mmCIF file of C-alpha atoms in Angstrom:
data_model
loop_
_atom_site.group_PDB
_atom_site.id
_atom_site.type_symbol
_atom_site.label_atom_id
_atom_site.label_comp_id
_atom_site.label_asym_id
_atom_site.label_seq_id
_atom_site.Cartn_x
_atom_site.Cartn_y
_atom_site.Cartn_z
ATOM 1 C CA MET A 1 -7.180 14.872 -24.316
ATOM 2 C CA GLY A 2 -5.540 13.742 -21.340
ATOM 3 C CA TYR A 3 -4.335 14.938 -18.289
ATOM 4 C CA ARG A 4 -1.073 17.250 -16.782
ATOM 5 C CA VAL A 5 0.049 15.023 -13.834
ATOM 6 C CA VAL A 6 2.697 16.034 -11.272
ATOM 7 C CA VAL A 7 4.963 13.112 -9.250
ATOM 8 C CA ALA A 8 5.904 14.505 -6.184
ATOM 9 C CA GLY A 9 8.619 12.534 -4.677
ATOM 10 C CA ALA A 10 9.680 11.375 -7.982
ATOM 11 C CA THR A 11 13.161 10.073 -6.531
ATOM 12 C CA GLY A 12 12.105 7.483 -4.076
ATOM 13 C CA ASN A 13 10.951 4.169 -4.119
ATOM 14 C CA VAL A 14 7.079 4.812 -4.674
ATOM 15 C CA GLY A 15 7.657 7.781 -6.508
ATOM 16 C CA ARG A 16 9.455 6.028 -9.328
ATOM 17 C CA GLU A 17 6.958 3.058 -9.213
ATOM 18 C CA MET A 18 4.180 5.566 -9.642
ATOM 19 C CA LEU A 19 6.117 6.794 -12.947
ATOM 20 C CA ASN A 20 6.490 3.305 -13.877
ATOM 21 C CA ILE A 21 2.648 1.953 -13.803
ATOM 22 C CA LEU A 22 1.666 5.325 -15.010
ATOM 23 C CA ALA A 23 3.198 4.519 -17.914
ATOM 24 C CA GLU A 24 2.786 0.731 -17.791
ATOM 25 C CA ARG A 25 -0.889 1.625 -17.640
ATOM 26 C CA GLN A 26 -0.905 4.156 -20.368
ATOM 27 C CA PHE A 27 -2.736 6.602 -17.846
ATOM 28 C CA PRO A 28 -3.645 9.605 -20.393
ATOM 29 C CA VAL A 29 -0.969 11.804 -19.910
ATOM 30 C CA ASP A 30 -0.654 15.261 -21.813
ATOM 31 C CA GLU A 31 2.227 16.273 -19.720
ATOM 32 C CA ILE A 32 4.364 14.745 -16.544
ATOM 33 C CA ALA A 33 6.512 17.041 -13.775
ATOM 34 C CA ALA A 34 8.698 14.808 -11.703
ATOM 35 C CA LEU A 35 9.351 16.688 -8.183
ATOM 36 C CA ALA A 36 11.896 16.182 -5.503
ATOM 37 C CA SER A 37 13.353 17.957 -2.862
ATOM 38 C CA ARG A 38 16.387 20.394 -3.927
ATOM 39 C CA LYS A 39 19.123 17.985 -2.764
ATOM 40 C CA SER A 40 18.181 15.462 -5.434
ATOM 41 C CA LEU A 41 17.089 18.421 -8.020
ATOM 42 C CA GLY A 42 18.017 17.384 -11.580
ATOM 43 C CA THR A 43 18.200 13.839 -10.782
ATOM 44 C CA GLU A 44 16.515 12.307 -14.042
ATOM 45 C CA VAL A 45 14.080 9.804 -13.728
ATOM 46 C CA SER A 46 12.190 7.271 -16.181
ATOM 47 C CA PHE A 47 8.550 7.949 -17.301
ATOM 48 C CA GLY A 48 8.007 5.340 -19.985
ATOM 49 C CA ASP A 49 10.835 5.603 -22.963
ATOM 50 C CA LYS A 50 11.433 9.243 -21.670
ATOM 51 C CA THR A 51 13.908 10.277 -19.323
ATOM 52 C CA ILE A 52 12.871 13.389 -17.548
ATOM 53 C CA LYS A 53 14.955 15.843 -15.080
ATOM 54 C CA THR A 54 13.498 16.732 -11.790
ATOM 55 C CA GLN A 55 12.070 19.816 -10.682
ATOM 56 C CA ASP A 56 12.112 21.551 -7.148
ATOM 57 C CA LEU A 57 9.206 20.845 -5.072
ATOM 58 C CA ASP A 58 9.332 23.884 -3.032
ATOM 59 C CA THR A 59 9.184 26.225 -5.921
ATOM 60 C CA PHE A 60 6.912 24.636 -8.370
ATOM 61 C CA ASP A 61 3.412 25.659 -9.191
ATOM 62 C CA PHE A 62 0.738 23.565 -9.394
ATOM 63 C CA THR A 63 -1.585 25.976 -11.127
ATOM 64 C CA GLY A 64 -3.148 24.574 -14.090
ATOM 65 C CA TRP A 65 -1.851 20.974 -13.377
ATOM 66 C CA ASP A 66 -5.010 18.096 -12.956
ATOM 67 C CA ILE A 67 -3.392 15.709 -10.684
ATOM 68 C CA ALA A 68 -0.732 15.269 -8.186
ATOM 69 C CA LEU A 69 0.479 11.992 -6.639
ATOM 70 C CA PHE A 70 2.676 12.532 -3.569
ATOM 71 C CA ALA A 71 5.307 10.280 -1.879
ATOM 72 C CA VAL A 72 7.014 12.571 0.159
ATOM 73 C CA GLY A 73 6.362 12.052 3.712
ATOM 74 C CA SER A 74 3.910 13.372 6.301
ATOM 75 C CA GLY A 75 6.020 16.536 6.576
ATOM 76 C CA PRO A 76 6.545 18.035 3.400
ATOM 77 C CA THR A 77 3.001 16.842 2.223
ATOM 78 C CA LYS A 78 1.697 19.029 5.106
ATOM 79 C CA GLU A 79 3.609 22.020 3.894
ATOM 80 C CA TYR A 80 2.996 21.153 0.093
ATOM 81 C CA ALA A 81 -0.470 19.397 -0.581
ATOM 82 C CA PRO A 82 -2.468 22.236 0.675
ATOM 83 C CA LYS A 83 -0.643 24.415 -1.651
ATOM 84 C CA ALA A 84 -1.261 22.423 -4.848
ATOM 85 C CA ALA A 85 -5.002 21.461 -3.581
ATOM 86 C CA ALA A 86 -5.778 25.109 -3.550
ATOM 87 C CA ALA A 87 -4.316 25.853 -7.106
ATOM 88 C CA GLY A 88 -7.120 23.618 -8.437
ATOM 89 C CA CYS A 89 -5.054 20.355 -8.212
ATOM 90 C CA VAL A 90 -6.276 17.336 -6.890
ATOM 91 C CA VAL A 91 -3.656 15.624 -4.302
ATOM 92 C CA ILE A 92 -3.407 11.922 -4.305
ATOM 93 C CA ASP A 93 -1.270 11.421 -0.974
ATOM 94 C CA ASN A 94 0.760 8.228 -0.104
ATOM 95 C CA SER A 95 1.574 9.590 3.337
ATOM 96 C CA SER A 96 -0.551 8.965 6.915
ATOM 97 C CA LEU A 97 -1.461 12.622 7.225
ATOM 98 C CA TYR A 98 -4.639 12.859 5.767
ATOM 99 C CA ARG A 99 -6.075 9.086 6.053
ATOM 100 C CA TYR A 100 -8.175 9.840 9.160
ATOM 101 C CA ASP A 101 -9.003 13.105 8.560
ATOM 102 C CA PRO A 102 -13.075 12.829 8.022
ATOM 103 C CA ASP A 103 -12.977 15.081 5.254
ATOM 104 C CA VAL A 104 -10.550 13.218 2.993
ATOM 105 C CA PRO A 105 -11.692 10.200 1.475
ATOM 106 C CA LEU A 106 -9.406 6.897 2.164
ATOM 107 C CA ILE A 107 -9.761 4.883 -1.040
ATOM 108 C CA VAL A 108 -8.898 1.418 -2.348
ATOM 109 C CA PRO A 109 -10.888 1.320 -5.841
ATOM 110 C CA GLU A 110 -11.588 -2.403 -5.554
ATOM 111 C CA CYS A 111 -13.355 -1.722 -1.866
ATOM 112 C CA ASN A 112 -14.845 1.868 -1.816
ATOM 113 C CA PRO A 113 -14.877 3.585 -5.240
ATOM 114 C CA GLN A 114 -18.023 5.612 -4.307
ATOM 115 C CA ALA A 115 -15.595 7.498 -2.070
ATOM 116 C CA ILE A 116 -14.236 9.285 -4.351
ATOM 117 C CA HIS A 117 -16.705 11.827 -4.755
ATOM 118 C CA GLY A 118 -15.768 13.092 -1.033
ATOM 119 C CA TYR A 119 -12.556 14.684 -2.743
ATOM 120 C CA SER A 120 -13.769 17.984 -3.436
ATOM 121 C CA LYS A 121 -13.805 18.798 0.314
ATOM 122 C CA LYS A 122 -10.254 19.453 0.529
ATOM 123 C CA ASN A 123 -9.399 18.363 -3.290
ATOM 124 C CA ILE A 124 -6.941 15.608 -1.364
ATOM 125 C CA ILE A 125 -7.754 11.664 -1.394
ATOM 126 C CA ALA A 126 -5.684 9.640 0.680
ATOM 127 C CA ASN A 127 -3.772 6.470 -0.478
ATOM 128 C CA PRO A 128 -4.039 3.425 2.682
ATOM 129 C CA ASN A 129 -1.119 2.125 4.327
ATOM 130 C CA CYS A 130 0.643 -0.543 2.377
ATOM 131 C CA SER A 131 -0.351 -3.615 4.721
ATOM 132 C CA THR A 132 -3.982 -2.359 4.923
ATOM 133 C CA ALA A 133 -4.199 -1.725 1.218
ATOM 134 C CA GLN A 134 -3.637 -5.548 0.248
ATOM 135 C CA MET A 135 -6.105 -6.883 3.332
ATOM 136 C CA VAL A 136 -9.071 -4.665 2.687
ATOM 137 C CA VAL A 137 -8.813 -5.970 -1.601
ATOM 138 C CA ALA A 138 -9.300 -9.482 0.187
ATOM 139 C CA LEU A 139 -11.476 -8.923 2.972
ATOM 140 C CA LYS A 140 -13.993 -6.740 1.211
ATOM 141 C CA PRO A 141 -15.684 -9.199 -0.875
ATOM 142 C CA LEU A 142 -15.969 -11.849 1.862
ATOM 143 C CA HIS A 143 -17.858 -9.024 3.819
ATOM 144 C CA ASP A 144 -20.370 -8.253 1.319
ATOM 145 C CA ARG A 145 -20.994 -12.264 1.418
ATOM 146 C CA ALA A 146 -21.228 -12.683 5.378
ATOM 147 C CA LYS A 147 -20.375 -9.895 7.446
ATOM 148 C CA ILE A 148 -17.033 -9.690 9.033
ATOM 149 C CA LYS A 149 -17.076 -9.329 13.106
ATOM 150 C CA ARG A 150 -13.326 -9.839 13.756
ATOM 151 C CA VAL A 151 -9.889 -10.183 12.012
ATOM 152 C CA VAL A 152 -6.838 -11.044 13.615
ATOM 153 C CA VAL A 153 -3.787 -10.443 11.304
ATOM 154 C CA SER A 154 0.128 -11.275 11.331
ATOM 155 C CA THR A 155 1.915 -9.186 8.953
ATOM 156 C CA TYR A 156 5.696 -10.125 7.343
ATOM 157 C CA GLN A 157 6.641 -7.002 5.728
ATOM 158 C CA SER A 158 9.323 -6.311 3.569
ATOM 159 C CA VAL A 159 12.150 -3.548 4.267
ATOM 160 C CA SER A 160 11.066 -1.811 1.134
ATOM 161 C CA GLY A 161 8.115 -0.617 3.178
ATOM 162 C CA ALA A 162 10.778 1.083 5.187
ATOM 163 C CA GLY A 163 12.222 3.102 2.223
ATOM 164 C CA LYS A 164 15.459 2.943 0.426
ATOM 165 C CA GLU A 165 17.524 3.092 3.478
ATOM 166 C CA GLY A 166 15.670 -0.066 4.784
ATOM 167 C CA MET A 167 16.744 -1.889 1.330
ATOM 168 C CA ASP A 168 20.406 -0.846 1.660
ATOM 169 C CA GLU A 169 20.519 -1.904 5.341
ATOM 170 C CA LEU A 170 19.196 -5.125 4.642
ATOM 171 C CA TRP A 171 21.809 -5.554 1.741
ATOM 172 C CA ASP A 172 24.685 -4.221 4.117
ATOM 173 C CA GLN A 173 24.129 -6.322 6.889
ATOM 174 C CA THR A 174 23.887 -9.493 5.101
ATOM 175 C CA LYS A 175 27.136 -8.900 3.176
ATOM 176 C CA ALA A 176 28.649 -8.013 6.610
ATOM 177 C CA VAL A 177 27.156 -11.326 8.057
ATOM 178 C CA TYR A 178 29.383 -13.437 5.630
ATOM 179 C CA ASN A 179 32.565 -10.816 5.801
ATOM 180 C CA PRO A 180 33.905 -11.366 9.756
ATOM 181 C CA THR A 181 35.859 -8.246 9.024
ATOM 182 C CA SER A 182 32.792 -6.032 9.133
ATOM 183 C CA GLU A 183 30.756 -4.517 11.505
ATOM 184 C CA ILE A 184 26.791 -5.350 11.074
ATOM 185 C CA GLU A 185 25.236 -1.919 12.030
ATOM 186 C CA HIS A 186 21.543 -0.690 12.410
ATOM 187 C CA LYS A 187 20.430 2.546 11.623
ATOM 188 C CA LYS A 188 17.278 2.373 9.771
ATOM 189 C CA PHE A 189 16.011 -0.389 11.865
ATOM 190 C CA THR A 190 15.893 -1.230 15.639
ATOM 191 C CA LYS A 191 17.770 -4.150 15.715
ATOM 192 C CA GLN A 192 19.569 -6.123 13.269
ATOM 193 C CA ILE A 193 17.294 -6.735 10.349
ATOM 194 C CA ALA A 194 19.515 -9.726 8.278
ATOM 195 C CA PHE A 195 18.552 -13.052 9.166
ATOM 196 C CA ASN A 196 16.121 -11.740 12.055
ATOM 197 C CA VAL A 197 12.619 -10.539 12.499
ATOM 198 C CA ILE A 198 11.679 -7.602 14.217
ATOM 199 C CA PRO A 199 8.455 -7.157 15.629
ATOM 200 C CA HIS A 200 8.255 -3.466 15.756
ATOM 201 C CA ILE A 201 6.935 -1.038 13.068
ATOM 202 C CA ASP A 202 6.398 2.934 13.609
ATOM 203 C CA VAL A 203 6.314 4.275 17.025
ATOM 204 C CA PHE A 204 4.826 2.553 20.118
ATOM 205 C CA LEU A 205 1.159 3.806 21.582
ATOM 206 C CA ASP A 206 0.458 4.060 25.101
ATOM 207 C CA ASP A 207 -1.746 0.676 24.876
ATOM 208 C CA GLY A 208 1.397 -1.292 24.021
ATOM 209 C CA SER A 209 0.593 -1.712 20.193
ATOM 210 C CA THR A 210 2.582 0.186 17.512
ATOM 211 C CA LYS A 211 1.209 2.800 15.058
ATOM 212 C CA GLU A 212 1.744 0.374 12.139
ATOM 213 C CA GLU A 213 -0.852 -1.769 14.124
ATOM 214 C CA TRP A 214 -3.214 1.013 14.914
ATOM 215 C CA LYS A 215 -3.343 1.893 11.322
ATOM 216 C CA MET A 216 -4.320 -0.836 10.020
ATOM 217 C CA VAL A 217 -7.281 -1.110 12.680
ATOM 218 C CA ALA A 218 -8.363 2.534 11.722
ATOM 219 C CA GLU A 219 -7.853 2.358 8.050
ATOM 220 C CA THR A 220 -9.597 -1.158 7.804
ATOM 221 C CA LYS A 221 -12.787 0.404 9.690
ATOM 222 C CA LYS A 222 -12.945 3.496 7.408
ATOM 223 C CA ILE A 223 -12.481 1.644 4.038
ATOM 224 C CA ILE A 224 -14.914 -1.204 4.961
ATOM 225 C CA ASP A 225 -17.015 -0.927 7.994
ATOM 226 C CA PRO A 226 -16.559 0.709 11.447
ATOM 227 C CA SER A 227 -18.121 -2.028 13.025
ATOM 228 C CA ILE A 228 -15.205 -4.832 12.419
ATOM 229 C CA LYS A 229 -12.973 -5.639 15.042
ATOM 230 C CA VAL A 230 -9.231 -5.572 13.795
ATOM 231 C CA THR A 231 -6.476 -6.829 16.010
ATOM 232 C CA ALA A 232 -2.929 -6.732 14.324
ATOM 233 C CA THR A 233 1.018 -7.542 14.889
ATOM 234 C CA CYS A 234 3.140 -6.220 12.463
ATOM 235 C CA VAL A 235 6.569 -7.704 11.832
ATOM 236 C CA ARG A 236 9.514 -6.639 9.674
ATOM 237 C CA VAL A 237 11.350 -9.311 7.817
ATOM 238 C CA PRO A 238 14.426 -9.745 5.778
ATOM 239 C CA VAL A 239 12.890 -9.368 2.466
ATOM 240 C CA PHE A 240 13.403 -6.590 -0.284
ATOM 241 C CA VAL A 241 10.022 -6.675 -1.917
ATOM 242 C CA GLY A 242 6.574 -8.223 -1.069
ATOM 243 C CA HIS A 243 4.426 -8.159 2.279
ATOM 244 C CA SER A 244 2.637 -11.406 3.186
ATOM 245 C CA GLU A 245 -0.066 -11.552 6.006
ATOM 246 C CA ALA A 246 -1.554 -14.368 7.723
ATOM 247 C CA VAL A 247 -5.266 -13.354 8.452
ATOM 248 C CA ASN A 248 -7.865 -15.082 10.412
ATOM 249 C CA ILE A 249 -11.683 -13.696 9.793
ATOM 250 C CA GLU A 250 -14.565 -14.361 11.981
ATOM 251 C CA PHE A 251 -17.746 -13.837 9.848
ATOM 252 C CA GLU A 252 -21.752 -13.226 11.632
ATOM 253 C CA ASP A 253 -22.736 -15.878 9.195
ATOM 254 C CA PHE A 254 -21.057 -19.236 7.900
ATOM 255 C CA LEU A 255 -18.992 -19.142 4.971
ATOM 256 C CA ASP A 256 -17.751 -22.607 3.096
ATOM 257 C CA GLU A 257 -13.855 -22.563 2.586
ATOM 258 C CA ASP A 258 -14.991 -23.151 -1.185
ATOM 259 C CA GLU A 259 -17.478 -20.604 -1.611
ATOM 260 C CA ALA A 260 -14.865 -18.188 -0.179
ATOM 261 C CA ARG A 261 -12.329 -19.234 -2.580
ATOM 262 C CA ASP A 262 -14.599 -18.817 -5.713
ATOM 263 C CA ILE A 263 -15.629 -15.527 -4.059
ATOM 264 C CA LEU A 264 -12.347 -14.518 -4.206
ATOM 265 C CA ARG A 265 -11.357 -15.750 -7.900
ATOM 266 C CA GLU A 266 -13.944 -13.397 -9.103
ATOM 267 C CA SER A 267 -13.059 -10.440 -7.333
ATOM 268 C CA PRO A 268 -10.956 -7.445 -8.996
ATOM 269 C CA GLY A 269 -7.381 -7.207 -7.963
ATOM 270 C CA VAL A 270 -7.208 -10.885 -6.569
ATOM 271 C CA MET A 271 -5.592 -13.610 -8.014
ATOM 272 C CA VAL A 272 -6.021 -17.096 -6.152
ATOM 273 C CA ILE A 273 -3.257 -19.409 -6.095
ATOM 274 C CA ASP A 274 -4.186 -21.742 -3.609
ATOM 275 C CA LYS A 275 -3.306 -25.847 -4.273
ATOM 276 C CA ARG A 276 -2.792 -28.178 -1.259
ATOM 277 C CA GLU A 277 0.405 -29.386 -2.422
ATOM 278 C CA ASP A 278 4.092 -28.390 -2.374
ATOM 279 C CA GLY A 279 4.273 -24.694 -3.623
ATOM 280 C CA GLY A 280 0.666 -24.464 -4.175
ATOM 281 C CA TYR A 281 1.044 -20.877 -2.756
ATOM 282 C CA VAL A 282 2.552 -17.589 -3.563
ATOM 283 C CA THR A 283 5.242 -16.221 -1.553
ATOM 284 C CA PRO A 284 6.650 -12.430 -1.687
ATOM 285 C CA VAL A 285 9.457 -13.211 -4.545
ATOM 286 C CA GLU A 286 6.650 -14.009 -7.002
ATOM 287 C CA CYS A 287 4.891 -11.229 -6.380
ATOM 288 C CA VAL A 288 7.223 -8.788 -7.160
ATOM 289 C CA GLY A 289 6.155 -6.462 -10.026
ATOM 290 C CA ASP A 290 2.865 -7.530 -10.305
ATOM 291 C CA PHE A 291 -0.498 -5.649 -9.966
ATOM 292 C CA ALA A 292 -2.550 -8.731 -7.886
ATOM 293 C CA THR A 293 -2.975 -9.301 -4.271
ATOM 294 C CA PHE A 294 -2.159 -13.220 -4.335
ATOM 295 C CA ILE A 295 -4.591 -14.800 -1.880
ATOM 296 C CA SER A 296 -3.417 -18.700 -0.851
ATOM 297 C CA ARG A 297 -4.002 -21.333 2.353
ATOM 298 C CA ILE A 298 -7.855 -20.560 2.024
ATOM 299 C CA ARG A 299 -9.239 -22.804 4.766
ATOM 300 C CA GLN A 300 -11.826 -23.176 7.443
ATOM 301 C CA ASP A 301 -10.865 -22.212 11.031
ATOM 302 C CA SER A 302 -12.542 -24.828 13.474
ATOM 303 C CA THR A 303 -11.741 -23.211 16.812
ATOM 304 C CA ILE A 304 -14.685 -20.570 16.103
ATOM 305 C CA ASP A 305 -18.344 -20.795 14.360
ATOM 306 C CA ASN A 306 -18.005 -18.677 11.212
ATOM 307 C CA GLY A 307 -13.941 -18.489 10.762
ATOM 308 C CA LEU A 308 -11.692 -18.709 8.187
ATOM 309 C CA ASN A 309 -7.895 -18.636 7.539
ATOM 310 C CA LEU A 310 -5.949 -17.271 4.761
ATOM 311 C CA TRP A 311 -2.631 -15.792 3.014
ATOM 312 C CA CYS A 312 -2.081 -12.572 1.379
ATOM 313 C CA VAL A 313 0.997 -11.544 -0.140
ATOM 314 C CA SER A 314 1.256 -8.518 -2.700
ATOM 315 C CA ASP A 315 3.899 -5.958 -4.122
ATOM 316 C CA ASN A 316 4.183 -3.245 -1.248
ATOM 317 C CA LEU A 317 5.689 -0.702 -3.694
ATOM 318 C CA ARG A 318 2.779 -1.617 -6.138
ATOM 319 C CA LYS A 319 -0.715 -2.329 -4.472
ATOM 320 C CA GLY A 320 0.798 -1.260 -1.299
ATOM 321 C CA ALA A 321 1.614 2.236 -2.550
ATOM 322 C CA ALA A 322 1.976 3.310 -6.134
ATOM 323 C CA LEU A 323 -0.568 1.074 -7.930
ATOM 324 C CA ASN A 324 -3.291 2.534 -5.431
ATOM 325 C CA ALA A 325 -2.558 5.763 -5.936
ATOM 326 C CA VAL A 326 -2.725 5.560 -9.997
ATOM 327 C CA GLN A 327 -6.110 3.649 -9.905
ATOM 328 C CA ILE A 328 -7.422 6.104 -7.398
ATOM 329 C CA ALA A 329 -6.213 8.748 -10.392
ATOM 330 C CA GLU A 330 -8.054 6.435 -13.058
ATOM 331 C CA LEU A 331 -11.302 6.293 -10.784
ATOM 332 C CA LEU A 332 -11.069 10.308 -10.463
ATOM 333 C CA GLY A 333 -10.623 10.621 -14.294
ATOM 334 C CA ARG A 334 -13.431 8.194 -15.061
ATOM 335 C CA GLU A 335 -15.733 9.372 -12.313
ATOM 336 C CA VAL A 336 -14.996 13.019 -12.083
ATOM 337 C CA LEU A 337 -12.723 14.773 -14.219
ATOM 338 C CA LYS A 338 -13.419 13.002 -17.660
ATOM 339 C CA LYS A 339 -10.490 14.528 -19.500
ATOM 340 C CA GLY A 340 -8.834 11.011 -21.006
#
């Protein structure tokens, strides 16, 4: 006996990836429904070796469905997630809408699986921001050993984090650079993204940080420990898929780089590739399509008493979004629903 599963936003980057990962991981699905907006109605999407047609999110009845994976953005989520939850369907939401709601658990299964039992307050579970998800997978096992005081992170985030429009803009601009008759237009991003980097993701806040940076701060505290201090600089880079992060960590207790490497090698969801030689590290190109969060460049920071640096890379459409959502569904099935 399996689950009746809904994927809302099935024609987008993350929605399609959710369908792929449900099939790849052989999630026990009895029936699957792919939902989209009216303009994408009838579009065909793949689920394993099957092709299914999208249905209208606006008119869909969630009664009798077990789990809904939402990848539709905060606006539609605000309208449809409460309807699904009220119908008895547990919503796992990829938008930022519910992440900071105290009655909604924000979960990365490798870090805080015990939080799953809080889902019943609203029948909704939040998926974290893409840049937060991969970072906390690396931080949590180190925090358990030496307690983290402060994190300084700079991100190098791919354009797929901004959706299909972001990927199209990088592609079109790159072609335009090599074709002098074409004008380099920017619509999705605030400046040219091809052959450039943009230190601006999401809106600016009053303190000068961006909302993306604020998300990393707030979500790390909620998932791991509210006492951890985090400061972030989030940058969009001309890479199609795969987010990278340079992470500086200050601990309360000393943690040797070799022990940190050993801890991370044994940690769920982490793959350590850390050779001090040419190519002995992971870049976004190698992480695409993989489930793991890759850690490289682990080294002591000699400028503070208990400091480490590391390099963290992951497929943002997978661990940063779709994979984490499916892992939450797996956790929900094991711990609560217990059907499959």
